[in-house]
Each structure stands twice: as C-alpha cells, then as structure tokens.
Coordinates of C-alpha atoms and ligand atoms in Angstrom, one line a residue:
X1 CA -23.0 -2.7 31.8
X2 CA -26.7 -3.3 32.3
X3 CA -28.4 -6.1 30.5
X4 CA -26.5 -5.7 27.2
X5 CA -25.9 -9.4 26.9
X6 CA -29.7 -9.9 26.4
X7 CA -31.4 -11.4 23.4
X8 CA -31.5 -8.0 21.7
X9 CA -30.4 -8.0 18.1
X10 CA -26.8 -6.8 17.6
X11 CA -25.7 -3.7 15.8
X12 CA -22.1 -2.7 14.9
X13 CA -20.9 0.5 13.3
X14 CA -17.7 2.5 13.2
X15 CA -16.6 6.0 12.4
X16 CA -13.1 7.3 11.4
X17 CA -11.1 9.6 13.5
X18 CA -9.9 11.5 10.5
X19 CA -11.2 15.0 11.2
X20 CA -11.3 17.5 14.1
X21 CA -15.0 17.1 14.2
X22 CA -17.8 14.9 12.7
X23 CA -19.9 16.8 10.1
X24 CA -23.7 16.9 9.9
X25 CA -23.7 14.1 7.3
X26 CA -21.9 11.8 9.7
X27 CA -24.2 12.8 12.5
X28 CA -27.5 12.5 10.6
X29 CA -26.5 9.6 8.5
X30 CA -25.1 7.5 11.2
X31 CA -24.4 8.7 14.8
X32 CA -28.0 9.8 15.4
X33 CA -29.2 6.2 14.7
X34 CA -26.5 4.8 16.9
X35 CA -27.8 6.8 19.8
X36 CA -31.4 5.5 19.2
X37 CA -30.4 1.9 18.6
X38 CA -28.6 1.5 21.9
X39 CA -32.1 1.5 23.5
X40 CA -33.3 -1.4 21.5
X41 CA -30.2 -3.3 20.4
X42 CA -27.0 -4.8 21.8
X43 CA -24.9 -2.1 20.3
X44 CA -21.2 -2.1 19.5
X45 CA -19.7 1.1 18.2
X46 CA -16.0 1.8 17.4
X47 CA -13.7 4.6 16.5
X48 CA -12.0 2.9 13.6
X49 CA -8.4 4.1 13.9
X50 CA -7.0 1.2 11.8
X51 CA -9.0 2.7 8.9
X52 CA -7.8 6.1 9.7
X53 CA -4.2 5.3 8.7
X54 CA -5.1 4.2 5.1
X55 CA -4.6 7.8 4.0
X56 CA -0.9 8.3 4.2
X57 CA 1.2 10.0 5.5
X58 CA -0.7 10.5 8.7
X59 CA 0.4 12.4 11.8
X60 CA 0.5 10.2 14.9
X61 CA -0.1 13.0 17.4
X62 CA -3.1 14.2 15.4
X63 CA -4.5 10.6 15.1
X64 CA -4.2 10.2 18.9
X65 CA -6.0 13.5 19.5
X66 CA -8.7 12.9 16.9
X67 CA -9.4 9.4 18.3
X68 CA -10.2 10.9 21.6
X69 CA -12.2 13.7 20.0
X70 CA -14.2 11.1 18.0
X71 CA -15.0 9.1 21.2
X72 CA -15.9 12.2 23.2
X73 CA -18.2 13.4 20.4
X74 CA -20.0 10.0 20.4
X75 CA -20.5 10.3 24.1
X76 CA -21.5 14.0 23.7
X77 CA -24.0 13.0 21.1
X78 CA -25.7 10.6 23.6
X79 CA -24.0 7.2 23.6
X80 CA -24.2 5.8 27.1
X81 CA -21.4 3.5 28.0
X82 CA -23.8 1.6 30.3
X83 CA -26.1 0.9 27.4
X84 CA -23.7 0.2 24.5
X85 CA -20.1 -1.0 24.0
X86 CA -17.9 1.9 22.8
X87 CA -14.3 1.1 21.9
X88 CA -11.3 1.9 19.8
X89 CA -10.7 -0.6 17.0
X90 CA -6.9 -1.0 17.5
X91 CA -7.6 -2.0 21.1
X92 CA -9.3 -5.2 19.8
X93 CA -6.6 -7.2 17.9
X94 CA -9.2 -9.6 16.5
X95 CA -10.2 -7.0 13.8
X96 CA -6.8 -7.2 12.1
X97 CA -6.7 -11.0 12.6
X98 CA -10.0 -11.8 11.0
X99 CA -9.4 -9.2 8.2
X100 CA -6.6 -11.4 6.9
X101 CA -8.8 -14.5 6.6
X102 CA -11.6 -12.5 4.9
X103 CA -9.0 -10.9 2.5
X104 CA -8.2 -14.5 1.4
X105 CA -12.0 -15.1 0.8
X106 CA -12.4 -12.0 -1.4
X107 CA -11.8 -11.9 -5.1
X108 CA -9.3 -9.3 -6.4
X109 CA -11.8 -8.0 -8.9
X110 CA -14.5 -8.0 -6.3
X111 CA -12.5 -5.7 -4.1
X112 CA -11.4 -3.5 -7.1
X113 CA -15.1 -2.9 -7.9
X114 CA -15.6 -0.9 -4.6
X115 CA -16.7 2.6 -5.6
X116 CA -14.9 4.4 -2.8
X117 CA -11.7 2.6 -3.9
X118 CA -12.3 3.5 -7.5
X119 CA -13.0 7.1 -6.6
X120 CA -9.6 7.3 -4.7
X121 CA -7.8 5.8 -7.7
X122 CA -9.5 8.3 -10.0
X123 CA -8.6 11.2 -7.8
X124 CA -5.0 10.3 -6.7
X125 CA -3.8 7.6 -9.1
X126 CA -2.5 4.1 -8.0
X127 CA 1.0 5.4 -7.2
X128 CA -0.3 7.8 -4.6
X129 CA -2.5 5.5 -2.6
X130 CA -1.5 2.7 -0.3
X131 CA -2.6 -1.0 -0.3
X132 CA -4.8 -0.2 2.7
X133 CA -7.1 1.9 0.5
X134 CA -7.7 -1.3 -1.5
X135 CA -8.1 -3.7 1.4
X136 CA -9.9 -1.5 4.0
X137 CA -13.4 -2.6 2.9
X138 CA -12.4 -6.1 3.9
X139 CA -11.2 -4.9 7.3
X140 CA -14.7 -3.4 7.5
X141 CA -16.1 -6.8 6.7
X142 CA -14.2 -8.2 9.7
X143 CA -15.3 -5.3 11.9
X144 CA -18.9 -6.3 11.3
X145 CA -18.7 -10.1 11.3
X146 CA -16.7 -10.3 14.6
X147 CA -19.7 -9.0 16.5
X148 CA -22.3 -11.3 14.7
X149 CA -24.1 -8.0 13.9
X150 CA -27.7 -8.3 12.6
X151 CA -27.7 -4.7 11.4
X152 CA -25.2 -2.0 10.4
X153 CA -26.4 1.6 10.8
X154 CA -24.6 3.6 8.1
X155 CA -25.1 6.3 5.4
X156 CA -25.9 5.4 1.8
X157 CA -22.2 5.6 0.8
X158 CA -21.4 2.5 2.9
X159 CA -24.2 0.3 1.4
X160 CA -21.8 -1.4 -1.0
X161 CA -19.4 -2.3 1.8
X162 CA -22.2 -3.9 3.8
X163 CA -23.2 -5.8 0.6
X164 CA -19.6 -7.0 0.4
X165 CA -19.8 -8.1 4.0
X166 CA -22.9 -10.1 3.2
X167 CA -21.3 -11.8 0.2
X168 CA -18.2 -12.8 2.1
X169 CA -20.1 -14.0 5.1
X170 CA -22.3 -16.2 2.9
X171 CA -19.2 -17.5 1.0
X172 CA -17.4 -18.3 4.3
X173 CA -20.5 -20.0 5.8
X174 CA -21.1 -22.2 2.7
X175 CA -17.4 -23.2 2.4
X176 CA -16.7 -23.8 6.1
X177 CA -20.0 -24.1 7.9
X178 CA -22.3 -21.6 9.6
X179 CA -19.9 -19.2 11.4
X180 CA -21.1 -15.7 10.8
X181 CA -24.5 -13.9 11.0
X182 CA -25.2 -12.3 7.6
X183 CA -25.9 -8.6 8.4
X184 CA -28.3 -6.2 6.9
X185 CA -27.6 -2.5 6.2
X186 CA -29.7 -0.2 8.4
X187 CA -30.1 3.0 6.4
X188 CA -32.6 5.7 7.2
X189 CA -33.7 6.9 3.7
X190 CA -34.4 10.5 4.7
X191 CA -30.9 11.2 6.1
X192 CA -28.9 8.6 4.1
X193 CA -27.2 11.3 2.1
X194 CA -26.8 14.8 3.5
X195 CA -25.4 17.0 0.7
X196 CA -22.8 19.7 0.7
X197 CA -24.3 23.1 1.3
X198 CA -22.2 24.7 -1.5
X199 CA -22.6 21.8 -4.0
X200 CA -25.9 20.0 -3.4
X201 CA -25.0 17.4 -6.0
X202 CA -22.2 16.0 -3.8
X203 CA -22.5 14.3 -0.4
X204 CA -21.3 16.4 2.6
X205 CA -17.8 15.1 3.0
X206 CA -14.8 16.0 5.1
X207 CA -12.6 15.7 2.1
X208 CA -14.6 18.4 0.1
X209 CA -12.3 20.9 -1.5
X210 CA -13.9 23.8 0.4
X211 CA -15.3 23.5 4.0
X212 CA -17.8 26.3 3.3
X213 CA -20.5 23.7 2.6
X214 CA -19.6 21.3 5.5
X215 CA -21.2 21.9 8.9
X216 CA -19.1 20.4 11.7
X217 CA -20.8 19.2 14.8
X218 CA -18.1 21.1 16.9
X219 CA -18.3 24.3 14.8
X220 CA -19.0 27.5 16.7
X221 CA -22.4 29.0 16.3
X222 CA -21.2 31.9 14.2
X223 CA -19.6 29.6 11.7
X224 CA -22.7 27.4 11.5
X225 CA -24.9 30.4 10.9
X226 CA -22.6 31.7 8.2
X227 CA -22.5 28.4 6.3
X228 CA -26.2 27.9 6.4
X229 CA -27.0 31.4 5.4
X230 CA -24.8 31.0 2.4
X231 CA -26.2 27.6 1.4
X232 CA -26.7 27.2 -2.3
X233 CA -30.4 26.9 -3.3
X234 CA -31.8 27.4 -6.8
X235 CA -33.3 30.1 -9.0
X236 CA -36.9 29.5 -8.0
X237 CA -38.5 31.0 -4.8
X238 CA -40.7 28.2 -3.7
X239 CA -39.8 26.1 -0.6
X240 CA -40.7 22.6 -1.7
X241 CA -39.1 19.2 -1.2
X242 CA -37.9 18.0 -4.5
X243 CA -34.5 16.3 -4.4
X244 CA -34.1 16.1 -8.2
X245 CA -34.9 19.7 -9.1
X246 CA -34.3 21.4 -5.7
X247 CA -31.5 19.5 -4.0
X248 CA -30.2 22.4 -1.9
X249 CA -33.7 23.4 -0.5
X250 CA -34.6 19.7 0.0
X251 CA -31.4 19.2 2.0
X252 CA -32.2 22.2 4.2
X253 CA -35.7 20.8 4.8
X254 CA -34.3 17.4 5.6
X255 CA -31.9 18.9 8.2
X256 CA -34.7 21.1 9.7
X257 CA -37.2 18.3 9.8
X258 CA -34.9 15.7 11.4
X259 CA -33.5 18.0 14.0
X260 CA -36.8 19.7 14.9
X261 CA -39.1 16.6 14.6
X262 CA -41.5 18.6 12.3
X263 CA -42.6 16.7 9.2
X264 CA -41.3 18.0 5.9
X265 CA -44.9 18.6 4.7
X266 CA -45.6 20.7 7.7
X267 CA -42.5 22.7 7.1
X268 CA -43.4 23.3 3.5
X269 CA -46.8 24.5 4.5
X270 CA -45.4 26.9 7.1
X271 CA -43.1 28.5 4.6
X272 CA -45.8 29.1 2.0
X273 CA -45.2 32.6 0.7
X274 CA -41.9 33.0 2.5
X275 CA -38.4 33.2 0.9
X276 CA -35.3 31.1 1.1
X277 CA -33.7 33.7 3.5
X278 CA -36.3 32.9 6.2
X279 CA -35.8 29.1 5.8
X280 CA -32.0 29.5 6.1
X281 CA -32.2 31.7 9.2
X282 CA -34.5 29.1 10.8
X283 CA -32.4 26.1 9.9
X284 CA -29.3 27.9 11.2
X285 CA -31.1 28.4 14.5
X286 CA -32.3 24.8 14.7
X287 CA -28.9 23.4 13.9
X288 CA -27.1 25.7 16.5
X289 CA -29.6 24.9 19.2
X290 CA -29.3 21.2 18.5
X291 CA -25.5 21.0 18.2
X292 CA -24.6 23.4 21.1
X293 CA -25.3 20.8 23.9
X294 CA -23.5 18.1 22.0
X295 CA -20.5 20.4 21.7
X296 CA -20.6 21.3 25.4
X297 CA -20.8 17.7 26.5
X298 CA -18.0 16.7 24.1
X299 CA -15.8 19.5 25.7
X300 CA -16.5 18.1 29.1
X301 CA -15.5 14.6 28.1
X302 CA -12.3 16.0 26.5
X303 CA -11.5 17.9 29.7
X304 CA -11.3 14.6 31.6
X305 CA -9.1 12.3 29.5
X306 CA -8.6 9.8 32.3
X307 CA -12.3 9.1 32.5
X308 CA -12.6 9.0 28.7
X309 CA -9.8 6.5 28.4
X310 CA -11.3 4.3 31.2
X311 CA -14.6 4.2 29.3
X312 CA -12.7 3.1 26.2
X313 CA -10.7 0.5 28.0
X314 CA -13.9 -1.0 29.5
X315 CA -15.5 -1.0 26.1
X316 CA -12.4 -2.8 24.6
X317 CA -12.6 -5.5 27.3
X318 CA -16.2 -6.2 26.5
X319 CA -15.6 -6.0 22.7
X320 CA -12.7 -8.5 22.9
X321 CA -14.8 -11.1 24.7
X322 CA -17.3 -11.1 21.8
X323 CA -14.7 -10.8 19.1
X324 CA -12.5 -13.6 20.5
X325 CA -15.4 -16.1 20.4
X326 CA -16.0 -15.3 16.8
X327 CA -12.4 -15.3 15.8
X328 CA -11.7 -18.7 17.5
X329 CA -14.7 -20.2 15.7
X330 CA -13.6 -18.8 12.3
X331 CA -9.9 -19.9 12.8
X332 CA -11.1 -23.4 13.7
X333 CA -13.5 -23.5 10.7
X334 CA -10.7 -22.7 8.2
X335 CA -8.5 -25.3 9.8
X336 CA -6.0 -23.4 11.9
X337 CA -4.8 -25.5 14.8
X338 CA -5.9 -24.4 18.2
X339 CA -3.1 -22.7 20.1
X340 CA -2.6 -20.6 23.2
X341 CA -4.5 -17.3 23.1
Ligands
LIG401 N1 -23.0 13.1 3.7 C1 -23.4 12.1 4.4 N2 -24.7 11.8 4.6 C2 -25.1 10.7 5.3 N3 -24.2 9.9 6.0 C3 -22.9 10.1 5.8 N4 -21.8 9.5 6.3 C4 -20.7 10.2 5.8 N5 -21.0 11.2 5.0 C5 -22.4 11.2 5.0 C6 -21.8 8.4 7.2 O1 -21.0 8.7 8.3 C7 -20.5 7.5 8.9 C8 -19.1 7.6 9.2 O2 -18.3 7.4 8.1 P1 -16.8 7.6 8.0 O3 -16.2 7.5 9.3 O4 -16.3 6.7 7.0 O5 -16.8 9.0 7.6 P2 -16.3 9.3 6.2 O6 -17.1 8.5 5.2 O7 -14.9 9.2 6.2 O8 -16.8 10.8 6.2 P3 -16.7 11.5 4.9 O9 -16.8 13.0 5.2 O10 -17.6 11.0 3.9 O11 -15.2 11.2 4.5 P4 -14.5 11.2 3.1 O12 -14.6 12.6 2.6 O13 -13.2 10.6 3.4 O14 -15.4 10.3 2.2 C9 -20.8 6.4 7.8 O15 -21.9 5.6 8.2 C10 -21.1 7.1 6.6 O16 -22.0 6.4 5.7

C-alpha cells in the first residue's frame, strides 16, 4: 500500500450505502475531494453501513448490494486502493466500541440539537424513528476520531457533526488527557451544497420526494439529459451567478464549472446573449461526458465481486490497525482494565 504510513496529514470520510447510486451532490460535495486528497493525505474512506441501518426497516439483501455498489462507485470515481484505505465500516468493530464511550461523553441536549435529527423528528415524529437516528452523529464522532483525522472532507450539511466531533474530542482530551486529534471540516465552498434541480431552495438529496431533480452518478445518459433540460431556473433570461436571486442557474453554473474546469466568470461571459436552453444543453453534455467513464468503471468493479471484496478486506485490515491503537488508548484513558484483544 505504497507510502501511506508517511507523515501526510490524515483525512477520514464516509458515505452511506442507502441508495442505488450516489447523486451529483454526494459526488461534488464529497467524493470528488476524496479522490484529490488521496494524493496529498493519508486517506481513510469508508462505506458506512452501520449508519445505513438507522432508517428502519431496512432490507438486508439491498443493503449488501448497495454496500458493494457504493464501494465500486468510489473506485469508479477514482479512489486507488494503493493510495488510500477504503473499507466497510462494519468490518472494523472499533467504530461501534468507541461510539459507546463517546455517547457517554455527549450531553442529551447536545445530541438533540443536531439539525438532521430534528429534521427527521419533524418529518416522521419520535414514534417512527429509531434510537439510532438520535445517536448516529456520535457514531460519526467515533468514525472520525479513531483515525486521528486532521481533516474531514464533507458537504455543508455535515458541518455540525464535525463541530460535535471537535467538541467531544476536546472534552475527552481535557478530562482524560490528550488522546484524540481535534479535526477540522474540509468543505469546498463552491460545491458544499448542490441543490435539487426541481427545487433549487433545497439540497440535492436522495430522500427528495421526487427524483426529477436528483442526478444520479449511475443514471443513464438519456435520464441525465432529461433531468438537466427540465431544470428549474427563473423568470429572467440572463445567465449570471447569483445564488440568492438565481439559485437554479447558479447551481447549473457551479456544476458546469466544476466538471469542466472553466471558471464561472468565463462561463457567464461565454453565455452573454444566449438563453437558458443553451446552458442546460451544454451542462447536460458536460455531466454525461464526465459521469460516463465513472459509470463504466463502476460496472467493471461490480462485475468482479471477488476482487472488490478483496480490496475491501485489505482496507479493513489496515483500518483496524489504526483504529485499534486509538481504541486501546481511549479505553485505557477512561480507566478500562487492559484485557485480551
Ligand atoms: N446536495 C449536496 N451537496 C453537497 N454535498 C452533499 N452531500 C450530500 N448531499 C449533498 C455530501 O455527501 C456526503 C455523503 O453523505 P451521506 O452518505 O450522508 O449521504 P446523504 O447525506 O445520506 O445523502 P443525502 O442525499 O443528503 O441523504 P438524505 O436525503 O438522507 O439526507 C456527505 O459528505 C454529504 O455532506
């Protein structure tokens, strides 16, 4: 596995296997940065299947399938198992073990203030959600702290959970002695919140009521084109970046700029005098051209499950080595007797 044990700063991030494909928000907000950071950082990335069962009831066969699809997509998007550690969260038991300790560090009110938890309560009511929906942010805390991560590449919606991680790491360190690196969120402003194509006031999200505004990485080209051509814009005609007054057009410019490497200002200039139709057609083409090789590589990985599973096993072995060191230190710090492990 190359020189991953070098002095490079660490990054850790995870993604849930809760859909048949990642969407463009997941890709631009997180996965794209993961691919870049493996070149400069000692990178740990996991498919967080423990998180995926917080929404109940779940289908075991579907979870198994989606876990492989998630891993295959990460490889298809450019993660290189020789240059980063890619693993499945449930293969590393230390995540659940540290989560309990961190749950005991967290305040009830503190956990209840998590926006994503409050959103779920508002949407489904407390009787319809499991305890896991309340505690998963603290499992996320454990996910990050186990790897002594310096940075956590995520989208804006995860900022609060990284802040919680910082708070609990600092609390633990001050009570029991320096044990954890206190991580920073790594959020690229431009792509921190990709919005829904049909409702540009909402983030692109797999749990959107309609999938018409959600572009999946594994979507077929015809479907991607259709969704982009129907994207909601505004009543003006000018192609200009203005997130407040023109969120739909700005989102299209962000997507085009990030995937093509052309600055937003240059795009604005090149569309002077042109209509929204031209922009949508071009963005559709850019997105299809960008995603097609990712989809094809993903399909290749999925066609060879044995190799995929071997990559994930090797990743889990390496992840466990690091996670175990941190867990042993944390267990010792809180006063658990050393025992056989
Ligand atoms: N719209 C988005 N823009 C930018 N980044 C985003 N992320 C998610 N949506 C956007 C980032 O994707 C990473 C993976 O997050 P996840 O596995 O928790 O995915 P998710 O949040 O479950 O995806 P959804 O679609 O947002 O799910 P629901 O609908 O359940 O809330 C994270 O880094 C996240 O920030």
